[in-house]
Amino acid sequence: MDTTALRTRLVEVVVPVYNEQRALRASVTRLHGYLTRNFPYGFRITIADNASTDNTWQIATELERELAHVRAVHLDEKGRGRALRRVWSQSEADVVSYMDVDLSTDLDAFLPLVAPLLSGHSDLAIGTRLARASRVERGPKREFISRSYNLLLRSLMGAGFSDAQCGFKAVRTEIAQALLPGVEDEEWFFDTELLLLAERHGLRIHEVPVDWVDDPDSRVDILRTALDDLRGLARVARKTLSGAAGIPMPARVRRAELPRGMARQLPRFAIVGVISTLAYLALYSLLRLAVPPLAANAIALLVTAVANTAANRRFTFGVTGTAGAVRHQFEGLIAFLVGLALTSGSLALLPGGVAHGVELAAVIAANAAATLVRFLLLRVWVFNPRRRNAR
C-alpha cells in the first residue's frame, strides 16, 4: 500500500467542547495517539471551544502547541452546531467529521466511517448504536429516549437512517459546505437537520455499527435537548411540506400521498380515538368523585387503553382472530404508559386546588400528545404487517 499517497488525503476531526477541562487533555491525547498509529490518511484535530468559562480554552491552546496536527478554535457563543458550521465551512480537508469529547465511540470505527467518503462511494457517514452488530452500554432512560426519537424521525419524517444522535459523523467537505446554508439549527438538532436535508437531496448516507459506552459524567440536559429536537422536527416538517426549504421533494410528497394504508387507517383511528377520549373523560370525571386526580387518571386511562387497543386492532388495522391478541394488548400497554406519564405529569404540574375544568384541559392536551405517540407505536410496531407476516 502506498501510504504516502494516502497521507495526501486530509480528514478533519472536530471535537466540540464546552467547559471540558477535566476530559479534554486525556481525550485529545488519546485520539491523537490513535490516529498517528493507526490512521492511514492525513488528519487534523480541531478543538472547537464553545465559549467555555473554565480552563478549557487554555488547555486547548496548550494542546495546539504540544501536538502536531492539532489546532484550537474559539467561539464566543455556545452551540455544537455553531461550532461545526464554523469549522466545516472553512475547512480545506477532503472529509470533515466530528466526535464527542468523551470518546464514547470505539475509535476502531473511525476508518470504516470515513473510508467510503474518501473513495467517493458515499456522501455522509454516521455511527449507529441501533444496529444489531452494535455493542452499546447505556442506561435505560437514554436508550428509551434515543429509540423513541429515531422512531419519530422514521415515522413522521420518513428518515432512512437509523441513529441521528450518535456523536460520531463525517461528511465529504464539498457536500457539507453545500448543505450548511440550508441548516438553521446551531445546537443539538444541527446534525439531524443536516441528515434530513441530505436525504431529501438524494445523497447517500453510509452507516457504521459502533461499540459505544455511555459517559456517566455527561452533563447534557436530556429533557431540554429532547424538547429542542422536537421543535426542530416541527420546523423542518413545516419547511419541507411548504417548499420553503428549497430542497427536492420525493414524488410521493409532491403528490401529497400518505404512506400505504394510512389513508384508511387515520380516519378509523380518529373515530376510535374520539370515542375513547369521551369514555376516558366520562370515567375520569366519575372516578374523581371518589379518588384523587392521579388515581382517577390511571384507572380511566388503563380501562380505555385496553378497549382502544382492541378496537384499533379490529377496525383500524384489520387484525382478526385471537392469534396474538394477548401480545397486542401487552404491547399496547407500552403506549398506555406513555399516555400515563404525559397525563400524570400534566396533573402533577398543576397547582393545588385548581378548578375541575383546568384539570380536564390539562389531561386533554396531554392526551393529544399521547395519541400521536400511540398511533405511531401501533402502526410501526404493534400491528406492523411485516411483524405479522414474519411469524
Short mmCIF file of C-alpha atoms in Angstrom, two decimals:
data_model
loop_
_atom_site.label_atom_id
_atom_site.label_comp_id
_atom_site.label_asym_id
_atom_site.label_seq_id
_atom_site.Cartn_x
_atom_site.Cartn_y
_atom_site.Cartn_z
CA MET A 1 0.00 0.00 0.00
CA ASP A 2 1.31 3.46 -0.92
CA THR A 3 0.92 5.18 2.45
CA THR A 4 2.50 8.38 1.10
CA ALA A 5 -0.37 8.77 -1.38
CA LEU A 6 -2.90 8.06 1.35
CA ARG A 7 -1.41 10.73 3.59
CA THR A 8 -2.15 13.37 0.95
CA ARG A 9 -5.85 12.90 1.69
CA LEU A 10 -6.87 15.02 4.68
CA VAL A 11 -9.60 14.30 7.23
CA GLU A 12 -10.52 16.99 9.76
CA VAL A 13 -11.83 15.77 13.11
CA VAL A 14 -13.73 18.40 15.09
CA VAL A 15 -14.10 17.96 18.85
CA PRO A 16 -16.71 20.47 20.12
CA VAL A 17 -16.18 21.31 23.79
CA TYR A 18 -17.80 23.43 26.48
CA ASN A 19 -16.30 23.50 29.97
CA GLU A 20 -14.49 20.20 29.42
CA GLN A 21 -11.24 20.94 31.29
CA ARG A 22 -11.37 17.58 33.07
CA ALA A 23 -11.66 15.37 29.97
CA LEU A 24 -10.11 17.45 27.20
CA ARG A 25 -6.39 16.72 27.61
CA ALA A 26 -6.77 12.97 28.10
CA SER A 27 -9.28 12.59 25.25
CA VAL A 28 -7.39 14.63 22.66
CA THR A 29 -4.08 12.98 23.58
CA ARG A 30 -5.69 9.56 23.20
CA LEU A 31 -7.32 10.49 19.89
CA HIS A 32 -4.09 11.98 18.54
CA GLY A 33 -2.09 8.89 19.52
CA TYR A 34 -4.63 6.55 17.94
CA LEU A 35 -4.76 8.43 14.63
CA THR A 36 -0.97 8.74 14.49
CA ARG A 37 -0.50 4.99 14.95
CA ASN A 38 -3.47 3.56 13.06
CA PHE A 39 -4.96 6.03 10.58
CA PRO A 40 -3.53 5.76 7.04
CA TYR A 41 -4.72 9.20 5.90
CA GLY A 42 -3.63 12.67 6.85
CA PHE A 43 -5.59 14.16 9.73
CA ARG A 44 -6.14 17.34 11.68
CA ILE A 45 -7.86 17.54 15.07
CA THR A 46 -9.69 20.81 15.68
CA ILE A 47 -10.78 21.59 19.23
CA ALA A 48 -13.79 23.91 18.89
CA ASP A 49 -14.28 25.72 22.19
CA ASN A 50 -17.89 26.89 22.57
CA ALA A 51 -17.43 29.92 24.83
CA SER A 52 -16.17 27.90 27.80
CA THR A 53 -16.00 29.67 31.15
CA ASP A 54 -13.43 27.37 32.80
CA ASN A 55 -9.86 26.49 31.73
CA THR A 56 -10.93 24.60 28.61
CA TRP A 57 -9.57 27.22 26.20
CA GLN A 58 -6.22 27.35 27.99
CA ILE A 59 -5.87 23.57 27.77
CA ALA A 60 -6.92 23.63 24.09
CA THR A 61 -4.19 26.14 23.22
CA GLU A 62 -1.63 24.12 25.16
CA LEU A 63 -2.55 21.01 23.18
CA GLU A 64 -2.25 23.02 19.96
CA ARG A 65 1.36 23.88 20.88
CA GLU A 66 2.27 20.40 22.11
CA LEU A 67 0.77 18.09 19.48
CA ALA A 68 1.26 18.08 15.72
CA HIS A 69 -1.91 18.34 13.61
CA VAL A 70 -3.93 19.81 16.50
CA ARG A 71 -5.42 23.29 16.41
CA ALA A 72 -7.80 25.22 18.66
CA VAL A 73 -10.69 27.45 17.56
CA HIS A 74 -12.60 29.67 19.97
CA LEU A 75 -16.25 30.73 19.57
CA ASP A 76 -17.91 33.49 21.54
CA GLU A 77 -21.26 31.66 21.67
CA LYS A 78 -22.29 28.15 22.73
CA GLY A 79 -23.76 25.56 20.39
CA ARG A 80 -22.42 22.32 18.94
CA GLY A 81 -23.98 23.10 15.56
CA ARG A 82 -22.45 26.58 15.60
CA ALA A 83 -19.01 25.10 16.22
CA LEU A 84 -19.34 22.52 13.43
CA ARG A 85 -20.65 25.15 10.99
CA ARG A 86 -17.71 27.43 11.75
CA VAL A 87 -15.03 24.79 11.24
CA TRP A 88 -16.62 22.80 8.42
CA SER A 89 -17.46 25.87 6.34
CA GLN A 90 -13.79 26.97 6.37
CA SER A 91 -12.16 23.57 6.03
CA GLU A 92 -9.97 22.61 3.08
CA ALA A 93 -9.90 18.92 4.10
CA ASP A 94 -11.33 16.18 1.86
CA VAL A 95 -13.62 14.98 4.65
CA VAL A 96 -14.87 16.75 7.77
CA SER A 97 -16.07 14.85 10.82
CA TYR A 98 -16.78 15.23 14.50
CA MET A 99 -16.86 13.14 17.64
CA ASP A 100 -17.86 13.82 21.23
CA VAL A 101 -15.03 14.74 23.60
CA ASP A 102 -15.81 11.80 25.91
CA LEU A 103 -14.83 9.41 23.05
CA SER A 104 -17.74 7.15 23.93
CA THR A 105 -17.47 5.55 20.49
CA ASP A 106 -14.69 3.00 19.95
CA LEU A 107 -12.11 4.66 17.72
CA ASP A 108 -11.70 1.49 15.63
CA ALA A 109 -14.91 2.57 13.86
CA PHE A 110 -13.35 5.81 12.57
CA LEU A 111 -11.61 4.39 9.49
CA PRO A 112 -14.76 2.48 8.39
CA LEU A 113 -16.65 5.76 8.91
CA VAL A 114 -14.54 7.94 6.60
CA ALA A 115 -13.26 5.40 4.05
CA PRO A 116 -16.47 5.32 1.92
CA LEU A 117 -16.37 9.14 1.78
CA LEU A 118 -12.76 9.30 0.68
CA SER A 119 -13.42 6.67 -2.00
CA GLY A 120 -16.43 8.61 -3.30
CA HIS A 121 -18.83 5.76 -2.55
CA SER A 122 -20.92 7.78 -0.06
CA ASP A 123 -21.60 11.42 0.78
CA LEU A 124 -22.18 11.28 4.54
CA ALA A 125 -21.43 8.65 7.17
CA ILE A 126 -22.83 8.14 10.65
CA GLY A 127 -22.13 5.83 13.54
CA THR A 128 -25.18 3.92 14.67
CA ARG A 129 -25.81 2.42 18.09
CA LEU A 130 -29.07 0.84 16.95
CA ALA A 131 -27.74 -1.76 14.50
CA ARG A 132 -27.77 -5.41 15.57
CA ALA A 133 -23.99 -5.53 15.25
CA SER A 134 -23.51 -2.55 17.58
CA ARG A 135 -22.41 -3.09 21.18
CA VAL A 136 -23.84 -0.43 23.47
CA GLU A 137 -23.65 0.15 27.21
CA ARG A 138 -26.01 2.84 28.48
CA GLY A 139 -28.85 3.33 30.92
CA PRO A 140 -32.49 2.51 30.15
CA LYS A 141 -33.57 6.18 30.17
CA ARG A 142 -31.13 7.20 27.44
CA GLU A 143 -31.92 4.02 25.50
CA PHE A 144 -35.68 4.74 25.58
CA ILE A 145 -35.27 8.40 24.60
CA SER A 146 -32.89 7.58 21.74
CA ARG A 147 -35.08 4.85 20.27
CA SER A 148 -38.24 6.94 20.63
CA TYR A 149 -36.62 9.92 18.91
CA ASN A 150 -35.38 7.85 15.99
CA LEU A 151 -38.81 6.17 15.72
CA LEU A 152 -40.36 9.63 15.34
CA LEU A 153 -37.83 10.50 12.64
CA ARG A 154 -38.64 7.39 10.66
CA SER A 155 -42.41 7.61 11.14
CA LEU A 156 -43.02 11.34 10.75
CA MET A 157 -40.13 12.42 8.53
CA GLY A 158 -39.61 9.22 6.55
CA ALA A 159 -35.94 9.12 7.59
CA GLY A 160 -33.99 6.16 6.27
CA PHE A 161 -31.03 6.49 8.66
CA SER A 162 -31.20 4.71 11.99
CA ASP A 163 -29.40 6.85 14.59
CA ALA A 164 -29.47 10.64 14.25
CA GLN A 165 -27.98 11.45 17.65
CA CYS A 166 -24.77 9.42 17.79
CA GLY A 167 -21.88 11.89 18.18
CA PHE A 168 -19.78 10.23 15.50
CA LYS A 169 -20.33 11.56 11.97
CA ALA A 170 -18.42 12.50 8.82
CA VAL A 171 -19.24 14.32 5.57
CA ARG A 172 -17.41 14.95 2.33
CA THR A 173 -16.38 18.57 2.66
CA GLU A 174 -17.91 19.81 -0.58
CA ILE A 175 -21.20 18.17 0.45
CA ALA A 176 -21.10 19.72 3.92
CA GLN A 177 -20.39 23.18 2.55
CA ALA A 178 -23.23 22.85 0.02
CA LEU A 179 -25.73 21.77 2.70
CA LEU A 180 -24.77 24.16 5.52
CA PRO A 181 -26.73 27.20 4.20
CA GLY A 182 -29.91 25.12 4.42
CA VAL A 183 -29.35 24.11 8.06
CA GLU A 184 -30.77 26.57 10.60
CA ASP A 185 -30.09 24.92 13.95
CA GLU A 186 -26.93 25.87 15.84
CA GLU A 187 -27.14 23.39 18.71
CA TRP A 188 -28.03 19.69 19.21
CA PHE A 189 -30.52 19.36 16.34
CA PHE A 190 -27.90 20.51 13.82
CA ASP A 191 -26.80 17.06 12.63
CA THR A 192 -30.37 15.69 12.47
CA GLU A 193 -31.34 18.62 10.27
CA LEU A 194 -28.24 18.08 8.13
CA LEU A 195 -29.08 14.40 7.64
CA LEU A 196 -32.72 15.13 6.74
CA LEU A 197 -31.61 17.76 4.25
CA ALA A 198 -29.05 15.38 2.72
CA GLU A 199 -31.58 12.58 2.40
CA ARG A 200 -34.04 14.83 0.61
CA HIS A 201 -31.31 15.75 -1.83
CA GLY A 202 -30.90 12.07 -2.61
CA LEU A 203 -27.41 11.92 -1.09
CA ARG A 204 -26.01 8.58 0.05
CA ILE A 205 -25.67 8.08 3.82
CA HIS A 206 -23.38 5.29 5.00
CA GLU A 207 -23.96 3.74 8.45
CA VAL A 208 -21.31 2.09 10.63
CA PRO A 209 -22.26 -0.08 13.65
CA VAL A 210 -20.27 1.13 16.63
CA ASP A 211 -19.22 -0.01 20.06
CA TRP A 212 -20.41 2.72 22.41
CA VAL A 213 -20.15 3.19 26.18
CA ASP A 214 -22.26 5.84 27.91
CA ASP A 215 -20.36 8.57 29.73
CA PRO A 216 -21.72 8.61 33.32
CA ASP A 217 -20.34 12.14 33.77
CA SER A 218 -22.27 13.59 30.81
CA ARG A 219 -23.77 16.98 31.61
CA VAL A 220 -26.17 17.04 28.66
CA ASP A 221 -29.65 18.19 29.69
CA ILE A 222 -31.62 15.27 28.22
CA LEU A 223 -35.08 16.81 28.65
CA ARG A 224 -34.12 20.17 27.19
CA THR A 225 -32.30 18.52 24.29
CA ALA A 226 -35.31 16.30 23.55
CA LEU A 227 -37.68 19.28 23.55
CA ASP A 228 -35.33 21.27 21.29
CA ASP A 229 -35.17 18.30 18.92
CA LEU A 230 -38.98 18.05 18.77
CA ARG A 231 -39.23 21.76 18.00
CA GLY A 232 -36.61 21.30 15.31
CA LEU A 233 -38.58 18.42 13.78
CA ALA A 234 -41.72 20.54 13.66
CA ARG A 235 -39.83 23.38 11.97
CA VAL A 236 -38.20 21.13 9.37
CA ALA A 237 -41.55 19.44 8.64
CA ARG A 238 -43.24 22.81 8.05
CA LYS A 239 -40.45 23.99 5.76
CA THR A 240 -40.36 20.74 3.84
CA LEU A 241 -44.10 20.49 3.20
CA SER A 242 -44.42 24.19 2.33
CA GLY A 243 -41.46 24.03 -0.05
CA ALA A 244 -39.72 26.82 1.88
CA ALA A 245 -36.70 24.60 2.47
CA GLY A 246 -35.83 24.82 -1.21
CA ILE A 247 -34.93 21.13 -1.40
CA PRO A 248 -36.14 18.50 -3.87
CA MET A 249 -39.30 16.71 -2.76
CA PRO A 250 -39.80 12.97 -3.26
CA ALA A 251 -42.54 12.24 -5.81
CA ARG A 252 -44.83 10.82 -3.12
CA VAL A 253 -44.66 14.05 -1.11
CA ARG A 254 -45.22 16.22 -4.20
CA ARG A 255 -48.38 14.23 -4.94
CA ALA A 256 -49.39 14.65 -1.26
CA GLU A 257 -49.82 10.90 -0.88
CA LEU A 258 -49.82 9.27 2.53
CA PRO A 259 -47.85 6.09 3.20
CA ARG A 260 -49.62 2.93 2.07
CA GLY A 261 -52.65 2.10 4.20
CA MET A 262 -52.57 5.33 6.21
CA ALA A 263 -55.39 6.99 4.23
CA ARG A 264 -57.72 4.26 5.52
CA GLN A 265 -56.18 3.94 8.97
CA LEU A 266 -56.14 7.61 10.01
CA PRO A 267 -59.91 8.28 9.94
CA ARG A 268 -60.66 4.98 11.67
CA PHE A 269 -58.02 5.66 14.31
CA ALA A 270 -59.52 9.15 14.78
CA ILE A 271 -63.02 7.75 15.28
CA VAL A 272 -61.79 5.17 17.81
CA GLY A 273 -59.74 7.91 19.47
CA VAL A 274 -62.70 10.28 19.82
CA ILE A 275 -64.85 7.56 21.36
CA SER A 276 -62.01 6.52 23.67
CA THR A 277 -61.38 10.10 24.75
CA LEU A 278 -65.04 10.70 25.56
CA ALA A 279 -65.14 7.44 27.52
CA TYR A 280 -61.93 8.41 29.32
CA LEU A 281 -63.24 11.86 30.27
CA ALA A 282 -66.55 10.43 31.50
CA LEU A 283 -64.82 7.74 33.54
CA TYR A 284 -62.24 10.21 34.90
CA SER A 285 -64.96 12.64 35.99
CA LEU A 286 -66.89 9.82 37.65
CA LEU A 287 -63.87 8.47 39.48
CA ARG A 288 -62.88 11.96 40.68
CA LEU A 289 -65.91 11.86 42.94
CA ALA A 290 -64.23 9.10 44.94
CA VAL A 291 -60.44 9.14 44.38
CA PRO A 292 -57.62 11.71 43.90
CA PRO A 293 -56.76 13.02 40.39
CA LEU A 294 -53.71 10.80 39.76
CA ALA A 295 -55.55 7.61 40.74
CA ALA A 296 -58.61 8.57 38.67
CA ASN A 297 -56.38 9.29 35.69
CA ALA A 298 -54.51 5.97 35.94
CA ILE A 299 -57.66 3.84 36.25
CA ALA A 300 -59.56 5.66 33.49
CA LEU A 301 -56.58 5.54 31.16
CA LEU A 302 -55.94 1.83 31.75
CA VAL A 303 -59.56 0.82 31.09
CA THR A 304 -59.88 2.88 27.93
CA ALA A 305 -56.39 1.85 26.72
CA VAL A 306 -57.40 -1.83 26.74
CA ALA A 307 -60.61 -1.06 24.87
CA ASN A 308 -58.76 1.28 22.48
CA THR A 309 -56.17 -1.36 21.56
CA ALA A 310 -58.88 -3.95 20.91
CA ALA A 311 -60.89 -1.55 18.73
CA ASN A 312 -57.88 -0.40 16.73
CA ARG A 313 -56.75 -3.98 16.28
CA ARG A 314 -60.04 -4.89 14.60
CA PHE A 315 -61.25 -1.74 12.87
CA THR A 316 -58.11 0.36 12.17
CA PHE A 317 -55.50 -2.27 11.33
CA GLY A 318 -57.79 -5.11 10.23
CA VAL A 319 -56.39 -7.80 12.53
CA THR A 320 -58.98 -10.52 13.25
CA GLY A 321 -58.94 -13.71 15.24
CA THR A 322 -57.43 -14.42 18.63
CA ALA A 323 -53.87 -15.09 17.47
CA GLY A 324 -51.55 -12.50 19.00
CA ALA A 325 -54.34 -10.73 20.89
CA VAL A 326 -52.64 -11.03 24.27
CA ARG A 327 -49.32 -9.85 22.84
CA HIS A 328 -51.03 -6.90 21.16
CA GLN A 329 -52.63 -5.89 24.45
CA PHE A 330 -49.30 -6.21 26.27
CA GLU A 331 -47.52 -4.08 23.66
CA GLY A 332 -50.43 -1.64 23.66
CA LEU A 333 -49.79 -1.12 27.37
CA ILE A 334 -46.47 0.50 26.47
CA ALA A 335 -48.46 3.20 24.68
CA PHE A 336 -50.66 3.32 27.80
CA LEU A 337 -47.57 4.00 29.93
CA VAL A 338 -46.57 6.87 27.62
CA GLY A 339 -50.04 8.36 27.98
CA LEU A 340 -49.99 7.80 31.73
CA ALA A 341 -46.65 9.60 32.03
CA LEU A 342 -47.81 12.56 29.94
CA THR A 343 -51.18 12.97 31.64
CA SER A 344 -49.88 12.33 35.16
CA GLY A 345 -47.08 14.79 34.52
CA SER A 346 -49.52 17.46 33.39
CA LEU A 347 -51.65 16.90 36.50
CA ALA A 348 -48.63 16.94 38.80
CA LEU A 349 -47.56 20.30 37.42
CA LEU A 350 -50.91 21.91 38.24
CA PRO A 351 -51.07 23.93 41.47
CA GLY A 352 -53.29 22.57 44.21
CA GLY A 353 -56.95 23.50 44.28
CA VAL A 354 -57.39 24.30 40.57
CA ALA A 355 -60.83 24.02 39.04
CA HIS A 356 -62.01 20.71 37.60
CA GLY A 357 -62.19 22.33 34.16
CA VAL A 358 -58.48 23.17 34.34
CA GLU A 359 -57.72 19.55 35.20
CA LEU A 360 -59.71 18.38 32.17
CA ALA A 361 -57.96 20.85 29.89
CA ALA A 362 -54.57 19.61 31.09
CA VAL A 363 -55.36 15.93 30.53
CA ILE A 364 -56.93 16.66 27.11
CA ALA A 365 -53.75 18.44 25.96
CA ALA A 366 -51.57 15.63 27.30
CA ASN A 367 -53.81 13.02 25.70
CA ALA A 368 -53.41 14.73 22.33
CA ALA A 369 -49.65 14.23 22.52
CA ALA A 370 -50.12 10.67 23.78
CA THR A 371 -52.49 9.93 20.89
CA LEU A 372 -49.83 10.81 18.32
CA VAL A 373 -47.30 8.55 20.03
CA ARG A 374 -49.90 5.80 20.31
CA PHE A 375 -50.75 5.83 16.60
CA LEU A 376 -47.07 5.67 15.67
CA LEU A 377 -46.43 2.75 18.04
CA LEU A 378 -49.49 0.84 16.83
CA ARG A 379 -48.74 1.39 13.15
CA VAL A 380 -44.96 0.97 13.14
CA TRP A 381 -44.61 -1.68 15.85
CA VAL A 382 -47.65 -3.42 17.36
CA PHE A 383 -49.67 -4.01 14.17
CA ASN A 384 -46.86 -3.74 11.63
CA PRO A 385 -47.75 -6.17 8.80
CA ARG A 386 -44.11 -7.23 8.40
CA ARG A 387 -44.06 -8.44 12.01
CA ARG A 388 -47.28 -10.39 11.47
CA ASN A 389 -46.06 -11.94 8.22
CA ALA A 390 -42.74 -12.93 9.79
CA ARG A 391 -44.48 -15.14 12.34
#
